[in-house]
Structures are given as structure tokens and as C-alpha cells.
Amino acid sequence: MSLPFLLEIGTEEIPDWMIPAALANLRLLFEKLEIPYESVALDATPRRLVLRAEGLPERQPDSEERVMGPAKSAPAQAVAGFARKHGVKPEDLTIETTAKGDYYSFVKKVEGRRTKDILAGALPSLILQINFPKTMYWTGKGGPRFIRPIRWIVALLGEEIVPFDLAGVHSGSLTSGHRRLGAREIVVTIADYERRLRDHYVILSAEERRQKLTSEMAGVRVKPDPALLETLVYITEFPTPITGSFDTQFLELPEEVLITVMRHHQKYFSVEDAHGKLAPQFVAVMNIDADREGFVRRGNERVLRARFTDARFFWETDQKKKLADRVEDLKAVTFLKDLKERGSYHHKVERMLAMLSGDRHAARAAELCKCDLTTELVKEFTELQGVVGGLYARVQGEPEPVWQAIYDHYKPESMEDAIPRNHAGQMVSIADKIDSLRSCFSVGLVPTGSKDPYALRRAAQGVVRILVEGEVAIPLLNLIEGKELTAFFEDRVRFYFKDIRGFKYDEVNAAMAAGWGDLKDLETRLARIQKLRPTPDFEPLAASFKRIRNILEQAKWDRPPGLSSIDPTLLEPGPETDLYHEYRGIAGQPIENVISRLRPKVDLFFDKVLVNAPDARVRQNRLTLLSTLLAEFSTIADFSEIVTNS
């Protein structure tokens, strides 16, 4: 008989961004119980994490366990005592031969445990093992820790409660509805659980809440914002959008400022007009069913008006002091305290300028790019740093390449984000990120495991993307120093081309083994390898290169390769001489043009020629030929890194 299972962990509101990862972790913890099931589904609202599974057995299958007793040579009294202890007759014992000798034993029938009992014993620990970035005590220091206080637990297997206690909370069949619109206690069964929640204004499915929001906003030109939508899905149990408006006078402020105020501080969607411009409207999301009297809408409008008024005041106040006049103020703004006397933003700008000598627009942008950190608008709306600097530079008459570079210099802030739009912005962004990486690594602030408080992986990935996608002609290795930082960047380059650009891991390994300092060159070589790989001669030739490398390594070959080092008079007529002449004819040509000619000559050489010839001079000559051949094409890639079927 198979049974359904329901676990609901009821809590105070969980931060929205933690919920998806917590559900994934809950699934893994449940799977580790090794209780068979047919399917499992997870859902969540801000106040509950829910796991539902189908097809659990009523009890685990019976099993057999061999119990070992005394040695065969033991006295009869000891054997009888062993049998009596385990409730069997001495004559029922058998002799088991082991590595240590012969022993008495018997097969014990072990009755399968009830699944209900297994769950009751395992669930308290399972719940507390759910991983969160941080947790709290709620029953006192030394008590259990969870992301938020646990207020109720529903645990049902079929029609029965799975009984256990966690920090004074007893599992049962009582859930809780919407905090304002639903009942505090609701009796549920597995069959009616989701319906009973809906009756009390809780939409359990995140996807259903998402669909409700998008469908009810369909009549408004909402500016697309998937991240904000995801946040709103996980901070509500019954989301309902409402449309409000604001005074058109505020449209005199830059759209970036208005959108940031609405999005980051109020979690409102911006609205566009028919021409794609910002409209004097917004969409807020309530966690209730309706706003029939308009109280919620008017309240949101009042709050937004106050926020916009503050933003306008800060904007106007900041204009009284130009960015160029704020450069000295950066001496009082700390970038990295661990750098001590070189840890201010003023010092950071000086280091950036040293990397940008010779580029007039980039140098001017670098000089001004951190000045907005001293403005009132950025102090209030930190999300706008960089953007505000660019906007202020524009109204203060800086050239377009300069203000755009300031505006963009934090980009790309994610893999989805665009790189800076112009060359000056790309150069400033690289200089900023490289300085952050150099500075942090110099004082031992190196990312470890999943911890990266200074977002150094993102910074390095941004540098890699800009160099490749912006076609910036600067070798990466010219920008970095030290083995640790070099290895860090090597890992980021490998990740970018493998996981983001989709090249196969062995192609990336092969191309990088031939050098990765110039990323545009690396990209070009990877594209050549990718195009060459499907050809019939590629993998056999790669296997031959691997064989050549192994032969040279076994011979501990360290002589420099080159045609001039090969003595033609020592070459054996036939395949060896043919390979030598073929190589002389194709040297310097792209491998794509010669692979079909080269492959059969290499194959025949290995079929007919003994590399490790008895004669030392012949052997050395053959090793020189192979090392010269390998070196010729290793400037593209180390083809011995290619994984082949042979």
C-alpha cells in the first residue's frame, strides 16, 4: 500500500531571496532519507515551506541480517549462551567461513520499520538542517536555529499524523491561513490541503501567484522586470496588483532615478507610455484581495510622492558642487581599510589613472567616476552609484564618452548585464575591477568556497567579458600579477569559455594550454578547434599528438625543436622520410588546410617506424622530428588535451 506525504513548516516571514534555495535543499534532505517515493513536489510562500510526496510505502520491506557468533572452536556452553541470547536453538546455527576462520552464525529476520516511525524520527533533524545563509535562535540561546521562528508544523502520512516535537511545536494537521484574511488555525488533510489554504487566501503555488500577477497587470504597459516579479511572488501569499499615479512634475528628474526609487525602495513596477517613455504611473502589489475604497492606492501614492520629493531635493542640492570639485573629498571615503594608508577611494582613483595613461576620455572618466559616492543622492539611493555620476557629468558638460563611461563603469554586474557601451567605459571598468582584485589579493582577501564578500569572482568575470566581447586589445596577463591572482583569472577564463560560451571542456583545456593571455586570440583559436573537430581526421590526429607528447615525456626530452636540428641523413627511407618532407611542405600553414594531408603520414609513421631505435643518434633524430611536429601546431592548442575515442 502506497501513501501520500505532506510536510509544511510554518514560520514567520522568510526573506524572499532565500526561499528557492531552501526548497532545493529540502528536496535533497528528503531524498537522503532513502524512503522510496514515486514523485515529490515543493512549494512555498513567505510563511511556509511545503514538501509533498506520492507513493511512500506504509512500511519498509523486511530484510535478513546475518548475526555472527563465537568461533567454531568455542566451548559448547558459549555457543549455547549465544543461541539463548538471540532466541534461537543451538542446532539452528550454521558455520560461516570468514577470512579470520569459521564462526557460528544465524540469519535474523528483520521486520521492516513503519515509514511513519522513520519520518517521526528523522523530520526534526531534517528541518533544522535546511541550509540558510544565516539563522536565529527563537527559544533562547542554545536552542534550535532556523531562518525564522517555527510556529506550526503539518506532517501527514496518508490520513495519519506523523508525530514529533520541535522546540515545543507539535506536528499535527493544523495549518494557518493568510495573516490578515485567513483563519489562524485550519484543519487539513492531504486531499484538501491546497483547497483549504485557498479558501483562506493563501495561493500555495509560486507559479500560480506569478500568473495571477502577470494576468492582472496585462492591461498596463509595465516595464519588464523579472527580478522584481520574482521578489513579489515570494513576499506575498495572495498578490493583487493596483495601479497608482504621481505628479508629472517629477518626470523632470532622470528616469533612472525615478525607476530606482520605485523599484528598490517601494517594490513598484514602472509604467511606460506608448513611446516607451516613463509614464506618471506605477503598479504596486498588495498582499490582500482588493482595495475597494482606494486606501492602499492613495497610501502608496503619498509615500512615493515623499520619496520623489526627497530625490528631487538631493538632485538639486548635489548640483551646487561639481564632480570635479569633489575629487579631494574622496580622501575621506574608505575603499578598503585593510590597505591602511592606501585604502581611500582617492588612492583607488590614482591607481586606476596609472593604468589608463594615454587615453584622455578614459582618464577623465576615471578621475570623476567615484565622486558620486560623496553626493546626497547616492548616499540615499546607493543602487544608483555610477549612474548618478554619469548623469551629473552629463548635465555638467562633460563629453559624451566621459559621462557614458562613468555611467557604465560598474558594468557588467552580472552575466546577463551588458558591458560598457564605449571604449572609455570599458577601459575604466577594467581598471576599476583590476584594482579591486589586486588590492584584495594583496592583503589576503581571497574568495574561498562559496564565500566572496567583495564579489571578486564577478569582477574578474567582468574583466574577461569586456576583453573578449569589447575586443579590447590588452593582454590579460599584462594586467595581473602574482601566482594566486593569475590562477584565479585562469579559472574565470576557463569558466567563461566553457559554461558561458559553450565550448567543450577539453577544447578549452587544449586552447588554454597553448596560452590564454590574449583572450581575443584564445577565442579565435577555440572557434578554429570547434570548426575543425567534426572533420574525420581531427580526433585521430589529436590521438597521435597525445601519443607524441607521451613519448617525449617518457624520454624526458627537453631539447628545443626545429627543422635545423633534424639530420635528414639519419632518416629512414619510407614513412619517416615521407613525414619529414610532408612537414617541411606544410610548416607555417593553418592546421585546417593541412590536416587531411598530415594525418595519414603520421599514422603510417607510427605503424612502421620504431621511435626508440637502438641507435642513439637515430633515436634522438626521431624524437626531434616528433617534437618539431608537435611544436608547430601547439601554438593553436595542445591537441594532446583533446579527449578522443581511441
XYZ file of C-alpha atoms in Angstrom:
646
model
C 0.000 0.000 0.000
C 1.457 3.368 -1.020
C 0.702 6.595 0.804
C 0.956 10.343 0.155
C 3.047 12.505 2.464
C 2.738 16.192 3.378
C 5.205 18.321 5.339
C 4.514 22.011 5.930
C 6.908 24.101 8.016
C 5.064 27.233 9.128
C 7.213 30.223 10.053
C 7.405 33.957 10.371
C 8.144 35.619 7.015
C 11.216 34.171 5.286
C 13.278 36.583 3.120
C 12.121 36.084 -0.456
C 15.567 35.528 -1.977
C 16.299 32.630 0.368
C 13.208 30.585 -0.469
C 14.100 28.863 -3.805
C 17.458 27.615 -2.478
C 15.823 26.415 0.746
C 13.291 24.371 -1.234
C 16.051 22.779 -3.314
C 17.903 21.894 -0.121
C 14.739 20.481 1.461
C 14.323 18.175 -1.539
C 17.898 16.875 -1.195
C 17.493 16.256 2.540
C 14.274 14.309 1.926
C 15.946 12.188 -0.746
C 18.741 11.312 1.687
C 16.181 9.582 3.939
C 16.184 6.812 1.308
C 12.459 6.232 1.689
C 11.068 5.130 -1.693
C 8.601 7.517 -3.346
C 7.068 7.977 -6.775
C 7.129 11.773 -7.037
C 7.888 14.828 -4.941
C 6.782 18.458 -5.249
C 7.834 21.554 -3.347
C 6.071 24.864 -2.866
C 6.481 27.894 -0.657
C 5.005 31.188 0.445
C 6.727 33.685 2.744
C 5.254 31.847 5.754
C 5.626 28.202 4.789
C 7.923 25.662 3.150
C 6.000 22.693 1.782
C 7.048 19.249 0.580
C 4.501 16.806 -0.844
C 5.388 13.305 -1.978
C 3.405 10.464 -3.504
C 3.882 6.707 -3.343
C 5.591 6.183 0.003
C 5.345 2.596 1.322
C 3.396 2.011 4.531
C 6.456 0.233 5.893
C 9.916 -0.624 4.676
C 10.439 -4.177 3.292
C 11.539 -6.951 5.625
C 15.192 -7.895 5.440
C 17.627 -10.509 6.626
C 20.736 -9.910 8.687
C 23.449 -12.465 9.379
C 24.480 -12.395 13.049
C 27.971 -13.702 13.778
C 28.621 -15.689 16.988
C 31.549 -17.417 18.674
C 34.264 -19.274 16.809
C 33.709 -22.918 15.841
C 36.357 -23.860 18.376
C 34.452 -22.182 21.254
C 33.132 -24.371 24.110
C 29.572 -25.691 23.813
C 28.487 -23.517 26.765
C 29.478 -20.335 24.920
C 27.656 -21.465 21.793
C 24.503 -22.283 23.804
C 24.671 -18.878 25.535
C 24.892 -17.078 22.187
C 21.894 -19.014 20.852
C 19.840 -18.355 24.008
C 20.622 -14.621 23.892
C 19.225 -14.363 20.366
C 16.248 -16.679 20.895
C 17.365 -19.489 18.602
C 18.282 -23.141 19.185
C 21.949 -24.196 19.020
C 21.098 -26.725 16.310
C 19.750 -23.853 14.146
C 23.196 -22.234 13.999
C 25.342 -22.692 10.908
C 29.063 -22.415 10.348
C 30.213 -19.315 8.419
C 33.697 -19.320 6.927
C 35.391 -15.916 7.051
C 38.884 -14.588 6.469
C 39.501 -14.923 10.194
C 38.243 -18.502 10.438
C 34.999 -20.465 10.981
C 32.272 -18.965 13.189
C 28.772 -19.896 14.311
C 26.068 -17.665 12.831
C 22.410 -17.449 12.001
C 20.200 -15.401 9.723
C 17.988 -12.985 11.630
C 14.699 -11.837 10.117
C 14.417 -8.043 10.459
C 10.913 -6.686 10.173
C 10.704 -3.529 8.080
C 10.054 -0.373 10.079
C 6.904 1.657 9.578
C 7.542 4.662 7.348
C 5.611 6.771 9.816
C 8.108 5.896 12.553
C 11.092 6.591 10.299
C 9.707 10.024 9.406
C 8.859 10.837 13.019
C 12.450 10.160 13.999
C 14.076 11.919 11.065
C 11.990 15.049 10.424
C 13.065 17.207 13.404
C 16.712 16.916 12.360
C 15.867 17.258 8.661
C 14.012 20.541 9.234
C 16.862 22.066 11.225
C 19.368 21.013 8.540
C 17.722 23.150 5.844
C 20.517 25.483 4.763
C 20.080 29.257 5.046
C 22.724 31.993 4.741
C 22.028 32.893 8.360
C 19.808 31.536 11.115
C 18.488 32.662 14.510
C 17.635 31.328 17.942
C 13.986 31.826 18.842
C 13.581 29.789 22.010
C 16.707 31.095 23.720
C 20.447 30.755 23.278
C 21.487 27.143 22.897
C 18.124 26.172 21.413
C 17.443 25.213 17.803
C 18.256 27.636 14.997
C 16.207 28.367 11.883
C 15.835 31.250 9.469
C 12.721 32.470 11.330
C 10.740 31.143 14.328
C 8.775 27.985 13.513
C 5.127 28.468 14.512
C 3.409 25.303 13.270
C 4.204 22.034 11.518
C 1.878 19.892 9.423
C 3.140 16.324 8.964
C 0.740 13.783 7.468
C 1.325 10.334 6.022
C -1.893 9.227 4.404
C -4.598 10.038 6.936
C -2.300 9.798 9.952
C -0.255 12.455 11.701
C 3.484 11.835 11.814
C 4.097 12.700 15.471
C 7.151 14.628 16.621
C 8.092 17.732 18.557
C 10.449 20.531 17.526
C 11.257 23.284 20.026
C 7.861 22.934 21.660
C 5.959 22.883 18.362
C 3.985 19.637 17.939
C 3.388 18.294 14.460
C -0.248 17.858 13.507
C -2.866 18.656 10.918
C -3.336 22.347 11.742
C -2.086 24.927 9.246
C -2.582 28.682 9.209
C -4.239 30.870 6.605
C -3.368 34.345 5.332
C -2.111 36.532 8.174
C -4.883 39.131 7.687
C -7.566 37.417 5.629
C -7.494 33.800 6.811
C -8.099 31.804 9.971
C -5.234 31.259 12.373
C -5.884 27.536 12.642
C -7.221 25.348 9.824
C -7.610 21.573 9.968
C -6.378 19.978 6.739
C -5.962 16.589 5.141
C -3.608 15.808 2.298
C -6.564 15.657 -0.077
C -7.977 19.078 0.770
C -4.774 20.872 1.853
C -4.288 23.186 -1.120
C -8.032 23.947 -1.427
C -8.329 24.775 2.278
C -5.402 27.182 2.010
C -7.002 28.895 -0.969
C -10.260 29.235 0.994
C -8.205 31.226 3.481
C -6.444 33.411 0.872
C -3.196 31.509 0.501
C -2.147 30.601 -3.066
C 0.395 27.870 -2.408
C 1.919 27.632 -5.885
C 4.545 30.272 -6.705
C 3.829 29.766 -10.397
C 0.137 30.431 -9.821
C 0.942 33.618 -7.890
C 3.217 34.658 -10.765
C 0.475 34.019 -13.324
C -2.059 35.924 -11.226
C 0.179 38.977 -11.166
C 1.058 38.945 -14.862
C -2.529 38.380 -15.988
C -3.927 41.130 -13.746
C -1.276 43.590 -14.964
C -1.928 42.745 -18.601
C -3.827 45.980 -19.270
C -0.934 48.219 -18.188
C 2.350 48.865 -20.028
C 4.529 47.612 -17.204
C 8.285 47.920 -17.708
C 9.537 44.278 -17.745
C 11.346 43.401 -14.524
C 11.627 39.624 -13.978
C 13.696 40.000 -10.788
C 11.131 42.290 -9.160
C 8.330 39.949 -10.215
C 10.158 37.048 -8.554
C 10.573 39.076 -5.355
C 6.881 39.958 -5.249
C 5.892 36.329 -5.843
C 7.812 35.281 -2.736
C 6.770 38.107 -0.403
C 3.042 37.563 -0.922
C 0.526 34.789 -0.352
C -2.345 36.426 -2.225
C -0.816 39.039 -4.556
C -3.066 41.687 -6.083
C -1.691 44.500 -8.277
C -3.043 48.043 -8.102
C -2.222 51.000 -10.344
C -1.375 54.404 -8.907
C -0.112 57.677 -10.336
C 2.243 60.509 -9.478
C 2.582 64.180 -10.420
C 4.018 64.739 -13.902
C 6.369 67.403 -12.474
C 8.557 64.580 -11.168
C 9.237 63.443 -14.746
C 11.743 66.314 -14.872
C 14.050 64.027 -12.884
C 16.009 61.402 -14.857
C 14.104 58.164 -15.443
C 16.903 56.183 -13.786
C 16.309 58.000 -10.503
C 12.538 57.596 -10.594
C 12.692 53.915 -11.566
C 15.226 53.169 -8.815
C 13.065 54.869 -6.189
C 10.034 52.875 -7.313
C 11.793 49.559 -7.702
C 14.318 49.371 -4.907
C 12.564 51.318 -2.215
C 8.898 50.625 -2.849
C 8.931 47.442 -4.975
C 6.731 49.130 -7.573
C 6.713 48.345 -11.271
C 7.372 51.312 -13.562
C 4.918 52.040 -16.355
C 5.773 53.128 -19.902
C 3.741 55.168 -22.365
C 3.097 54.170 -25.969
C 6.513 55.575 -26.994
C 8.453 53.615 -24.376
C 8.960 56.647 -22.141
C 8.302 56.599 -18.406
C 4.645 57.349 -17.658
C 3.460 59.064 -14.425
C 2.070 55.787 -13.125
C 3.214 52.766 -11.135
C 1.941 49.305 -10.238
C 2.139 48.240 -6.600
C 1.388 44.730 -5.361
C -0.730 44.177 -2.256
C -0.866 41.033 -0.190
C -4.661 41.265 0.087
C -7.550 40.566 -2.221
C -8.819 44.066 -3.073
C -8.580 47.814 -2.441
C -12.213 48.735 -2.993
C -12.047 52.113 -1.269
C -8.659 53.029 -2.714
C -6.983 53.414 0.685
C -3.964 51.314 -0.253
C -3.509 53.081 -3.590
C -3.663 56.553 -2.010
C -1.265 55.474 0.716
C 1.254 54.275 -1.839
C 0.896 57.485 -3.812
C 1.622 59.556 -0.674
C 4.712 57.505 0.137
C 6.003 57.734 -3.434
C 5.439 61.492 -3.553
C 7.555 61.893 -0.412
C 10.286 59.697 -1.870
C 10.323 61.619 -5.153
C 10.394 64.933 -3.292
C 13.450 63.761 -1.366
C 15.128 62.613 -4.581
C 14.496 65.989 -6.235
C 15.915 67.807 -3.212
C 19.063 65.675 -3.267
C 19.424 66.159 -7.027
C 19.185 69.940 -6.749
C 21.490 70.098 -3.705
C 24.163 67.966 -5.369
C 24.267 70.252 -8.420
C 25.720 73.041 -6.283
C 29.078 71.231 -6.293
C 30.569 69.803 -9.478
C 32.020 66.327 -9.625
C 35.466 67.756 -10.346
C 35.295 69.690 -7.075
C 34.548 66.506 -5.165
C 37.761 64.650 -6.091
C 39.526 65.786 -2.911
C 36.519 64.611 -0.860
C 37.348 61.036 -1.853
C 40.296 61.123 0.562
C 37.743 60.762 3.366
C 35.864 57.843 1.746
C 37.253 54.381 2.560
C 37.587 51.860 -0.226
C 39.417 49.077 1.664
C 40.534 49.615 5.242
C 42.976 46.679 5.055
C 45.129 48.751 2.674
C 45.629 51.226 5.549
C 47.281 54.433 4.280
C 46.452 53.493 0.646
C 42.871 52.457 1.283
C 40.792 55.513 0.325
C 38.839 55.956 -2.910
C 41.207 58.804 -3.738
C 44.065 56.291 -3.733
C 41.990 53.857 -5.775
C 41.402 56.533 -8.426
C 45.143 57.276 -8.540
C 45.889 53.612 -9.166
C 43.239 53.462 -11.890
C 44.688 56.548 -13.586
C 48.109 54.895 -13.656
C 46.584 52.081 -15.729
C 44.871 54.497 -18.124
C 47.663 56.836 -19.164
C 47.346 57.804 -22.806
C 43.549 57.522 -23.055
C 42.194 61.045 -22.479
C 38.500 60.244 -22.123
C 39.073 57.145 -20.024
C 41.429 59.050 -17.706
C 38.921 61.877 -17.211
C 36.142 59.382 -16.528
C 38.312 57.507 -14.036
C 39.136 60.758 -12.242
C 35.434 61.519 -11.738
C 33.824 58.064 -11.604
C 33.848 57.647 -7.818
C 32.912 61.236 -6.958
C 29.195 60.470 -6.797
C 29.906 58.467 -3.611
C 30.062 61.854 -1.869
C 26.664 63.022 -3.187
C 23.464 63.075 -1.165
C 21.539 61.208 -3.863
C 23.894 58.214 -3.802
C 24.033 58.246 -0.004
C 20.244 57.845 -0.024
C 19.981 55.569 -3.065
C 23.173 53.507 -3.088
C 21.913 51.433 -6.019
C 22.490 54.486 -8.230
C 26.255 54.834 -7.776
C 27.900 55.194 -11.146
C 24.596 56.052 -12.790
C 24.291 59.273 -10.781
C 27.902 60.146 -11.573
C 27.183 59.735 -15.266
C 24.014 61.813 -15.079
C 25.748 64.594 -13.159
C 28.698 64.553 -15.586
C 26.267 64.937 -18.467
C 24.467 67.980 -17.040
C 27.839 69.464 -16.016
C 29.053 69.457 -19.613
C 31.467 66.539 -19.716
C 31.955 64.982 -23.198
C 29.648 62.114 -24.121
C 32.364 59.406 -23.997
C 33.258 60.590 -20.476
C 29.796 60.717 -18.931
C 28.801 57.439 -20.568
C 31.971 55.808 -19.226
C 31.181 56.999 -15.689
C 27.574 55.843 -16.045
C 28.632 52.358 -17.205
C 31.839 51.703 -15.287
C 30.306 49.201 -12.815
C 29.085 47.091 -15.729
C 28.723 44.194 -16.254
C 27.191 43.477 -12.858
C 26.016 40.005 -13.889
C 26.292 37.580 -16.789
C 23.048 38.989 -18.166
C 24.187 42.618 -17.891
C 25.706 44.405 -20.888
C 29.334 45.514 -20.923
C 30.045 49.308 -21.025
C 28.856 50.825 -24.264
C 32.042 52.684 -25.315
C 35.785 52.101 -25.236
C 36.442 54.610 -22.463
C 33.828 52.938 -20.264
C 35.314 49.524 -20.958
C 38.784 50.738 -20.003
C 37.580 52.394 -16.780
C 35.580 49.314 -15.837
C 38.617 47.085 -16.380
C 40.854 49.410 -14.361
C 38.338 49.601 -11.512
C 37.874 45.838 -11.322
C 41.562 45.020 -11.720
C 42.438 47.440 -8.922
C 39.832 45.849 -6.636
C 41.227 42.398 -7.395
C 44.863 43.402 -6.963
C 44.091 45.254 -3.730
C 42.080 42.456 -2.148
C 44.533 39.741 -3.129
C 47.454 41.813 -1.827
C 46.001 41.765 1.703
C 44.800 38.159 1.621
C 41.122 38.817 0.894
C 40.770 35.875 -1.484
C 37.427 34.140 -2.190
C 37.116 30.723 -0.567
C 34.463 28.134 -1.388
C 31.115 29.888 -1.694
C 32.302 32.952 0.249
C 33.127 36.000 -1.830
C 32.151 39.097 0.209
C 33.888 41.522 -2.144
C 32.332 39.971 -5.295
C 35.772 39.310 -6.753
C 34.592 36.433 -8.962
C 32.057 38.774 -10.530
C 34.730 41.447 -11.005
C 37.120 39.008 -12.693
C 34.342 37.648 -14.872
C 33.501 41.206 -15.878
C 37.094 41.841 -16.946
C 37.082 38.651 -19.033
C 33.805 39.567 -20.718
C 34.901 43.115 -21.538
C 38.229 41.976 -23.008
C 36.508 39.389 -25.223
C 33.182 40.998 -26.093
C 34.539 44.537 -26.249
C 37.507 43.344 -28.362
C 39.866 45.307 -26.122
C 43.420 44.781 -27.368
C 45.122 44.351 -23.984
C 46.673 41.013 -22.996
C 45.071 39.936 -19.727
C 48.366 38.760 -18.255
C 49.679 42.331 -18.576
C 47.031 43.425 -16.072
C 47.532 40.876 -13.316
C 50.384 39.915 -11.067
C 51.157 37.100 -8.648
C 50.564 33.358 -8.929
C 47.386 33.387 -6.845
C 45.621 36.092 -8.855
C 46.823 34.538 -12.120
C 45.373 31.162 -11.123
C 42.144 32.894 -10.081
C 41.803 34.522 -13.507
C 42.703 31.288 -15.277
C 39.737 29.661 -13.544
C 37.429 32.529 -14.571
C 38.611 32.365 -18.203
C 38.007 28.616 -18.250
C 34.517 29.101 -16.759
C 33.613 31.821 -19.274
C 34.508 29.873 -22.397
C 33.154 26.542 -21.134
C 29.998 27.456 -19.192
C 29.016 30.738 -20.826
C 30.250 30.393 -24.399
C 29.594 26.650 -24.599
C 32.956 25.343 -25.822
C 33.718 21.772 -24.734
C 35.922 21.455 -21.688
C 38.733 19.607 -23.481
C 38.749 22.195 -26.272
C 39.132 24.934 -23.654
C 41.897 22.996 -21.899
C 43.693 22.426 -25.186
C 43.500 26.033 -26.341
C 44.449 27.477 -22.935
C 47.425 25.130 -22.681
C 48.807 26.958 -25.727
C 48.377 30.315 -23.949
C 45.488 32.387 -22.629
C 46.964 35.824 -22.043
C 45.310 37.300 -25.160
C 41.627 36.437 -24.818
C 40.610 37.519 -28.306
C 43.290 35.242 -29.711
C 42.081 32.471 -27.403
C 38.527 32.934 -28.659
C 39.715 32.771 -32.273
C 41.691 29.572 -31.649
C 38.744 27.977 -29.850
C 36.480 28.769 -32.791
C 39.015 27.134 -35.135
C 39.194 23.996 -32.970
C 35.406 23.827 -32.729
C 35.082 24.079 -36.506
C 37.820 21.515 -37.089
C 36.599 18.938 -34.589
C 33.799 17.323 -36.670
C 36.211 16.545 -39.514
C 37.186 12.853 -39.815
C 40.933 13.485 -39.414
C 40.743 15.579 -36.248
C 40.376 13.019 -33.467
C 42.857 10.507 -34.926
C 45.446 13.288 -35.298
C 44.703 14.528 -31.737
C 45.273 10.955 -30.509
C 48.588 10.927 -32.362
C 49.617 14.235 -30.752
C 48.803 12.718 -27.370
C 50.989 9.739 -28.246
C 53.810 12.083 -29.313
C 53.627 14.006 -26.037
C 53.690 10.767 -24.021
C 56.737 9.519 -25.945
C 58.589 12.812 -25.387
C 57.719 12.856 -21.697
C 58.867 9.264 -21.220
C 62.122 10.123 -22.973
C 62.452 13.241 -20.783
C 63.006 15.169 -23.974
C 63.993 18.796 -23.354
C 65.876 19.830 -26.485
C 64.484 22.765 -28.490
C 62.595 21.597 -31.604
C 63.304 22.878 -35.096
C 63.889 21.735 -38.662
C 67.547 22.755 -38.448
C 68.029 20.280 -35.599
C 66.896 17.325 -37.737
C 69.580 15.421 -39.634
C 67.968 14.238 -42.912
C 70.757 11.713 -43.452
C 69.610 9.768 -40.382
C 66.021 9.455 -41.637
C 64.917 6.004 -42.726
C 63.529 5.883 -46.288
C 59.771 5.389 -46.404
C 57.258 6.629 -43.777
C 59.850 8.532 -41.721
C 61.265 10.429 -44.680
C 57.756 10.971 -46.086
C 56.607 12.544 -42.800
C 59.670 14.810 -42.732
C 59.113 16.074 -46.288
C 55.369 16.448 -45.717
C 56.052 18.517 -42.633
C 58.550 20.726 -44.487
C 55.903 21.357 -47.134
C 53.150 22.383 -44.714
C 55.131 24.191 -41.990
C 53.586 27.584 -41.214
C 50.227 26.761 -42.792
C 46.967 26.675 -40.759
C 46.200 23.192 -39.494
C 42.764 23.384 -41.128
C 44.451 23.416 -44.538
C 46.842 20.539 -43.946
C 45.182 18.120 -41.523
C 43.963 15.748 -44.241
C 47.490 15.549 -45.723
C 49.295 15.241 -42.413
C 47.162 12.616 -40.712
C 47.935 9.610 -42.991
C 51.677 10.393 -42.832
C 51.610 10.430 -39.012
C 49.557 7.211 -38.892
C 51.973 5.412 -41.203
C 54.986 6.670 -39.253
C 53.678 5.123 -36.017
C 52.714 1.895 -37.819
C 56.124 1.362 -39.465
C 58.783 3.276 -37.503
C 60.322 2.406 -34.133
C 60.832 5.742 -32.354
C 63.055 4.285 -29.628
C 65.582 2.919 -32.081
C 68.640 1.093 -30.676
C 70.971 3.614 -32.311
C 71.093 6.676 -30.005
C 71.609 9.162 -32.872
C 68.651 7.783 -34.855
C 66.502 7.780 -31.710
C 67.356 11.402 -30.926
C 66.706 12.427 -34.517
C 63.252 10.822 -34.452
C 62.416 12.472 -31.131
C 63.494 15.815 -32.601
C 61.212 15.263 -35.607
C 58.244 14.490 -33.333
C 58.896 17.437 -31.007
C 59.203 19.773 -34.014
C 55.915 18.478 -35.416
C 54.217 18.900 -32.042
C 55.557 22.425 -31.534
C 54.343 23.541 -34.967
C 50.681 23.095 -34.076
C 50.861 23.663 -30.318
C 50.673 27.413 -30.895
C 46.977 26.845 -31.662
C 46.273 24.275 -28.971
C 47.784 21.422 -27.077
C 45.938 18.749 -29.034
C 47.013 16.102 -26.560
C 44.367 17.606 -24.223
C 41.577 16.600 -26.614
C 39.573 13.622 -25.357
C 39.364 11.029 -28.134
C 37.633 7.677 -28.516
C 40.878 5.894 -29.317
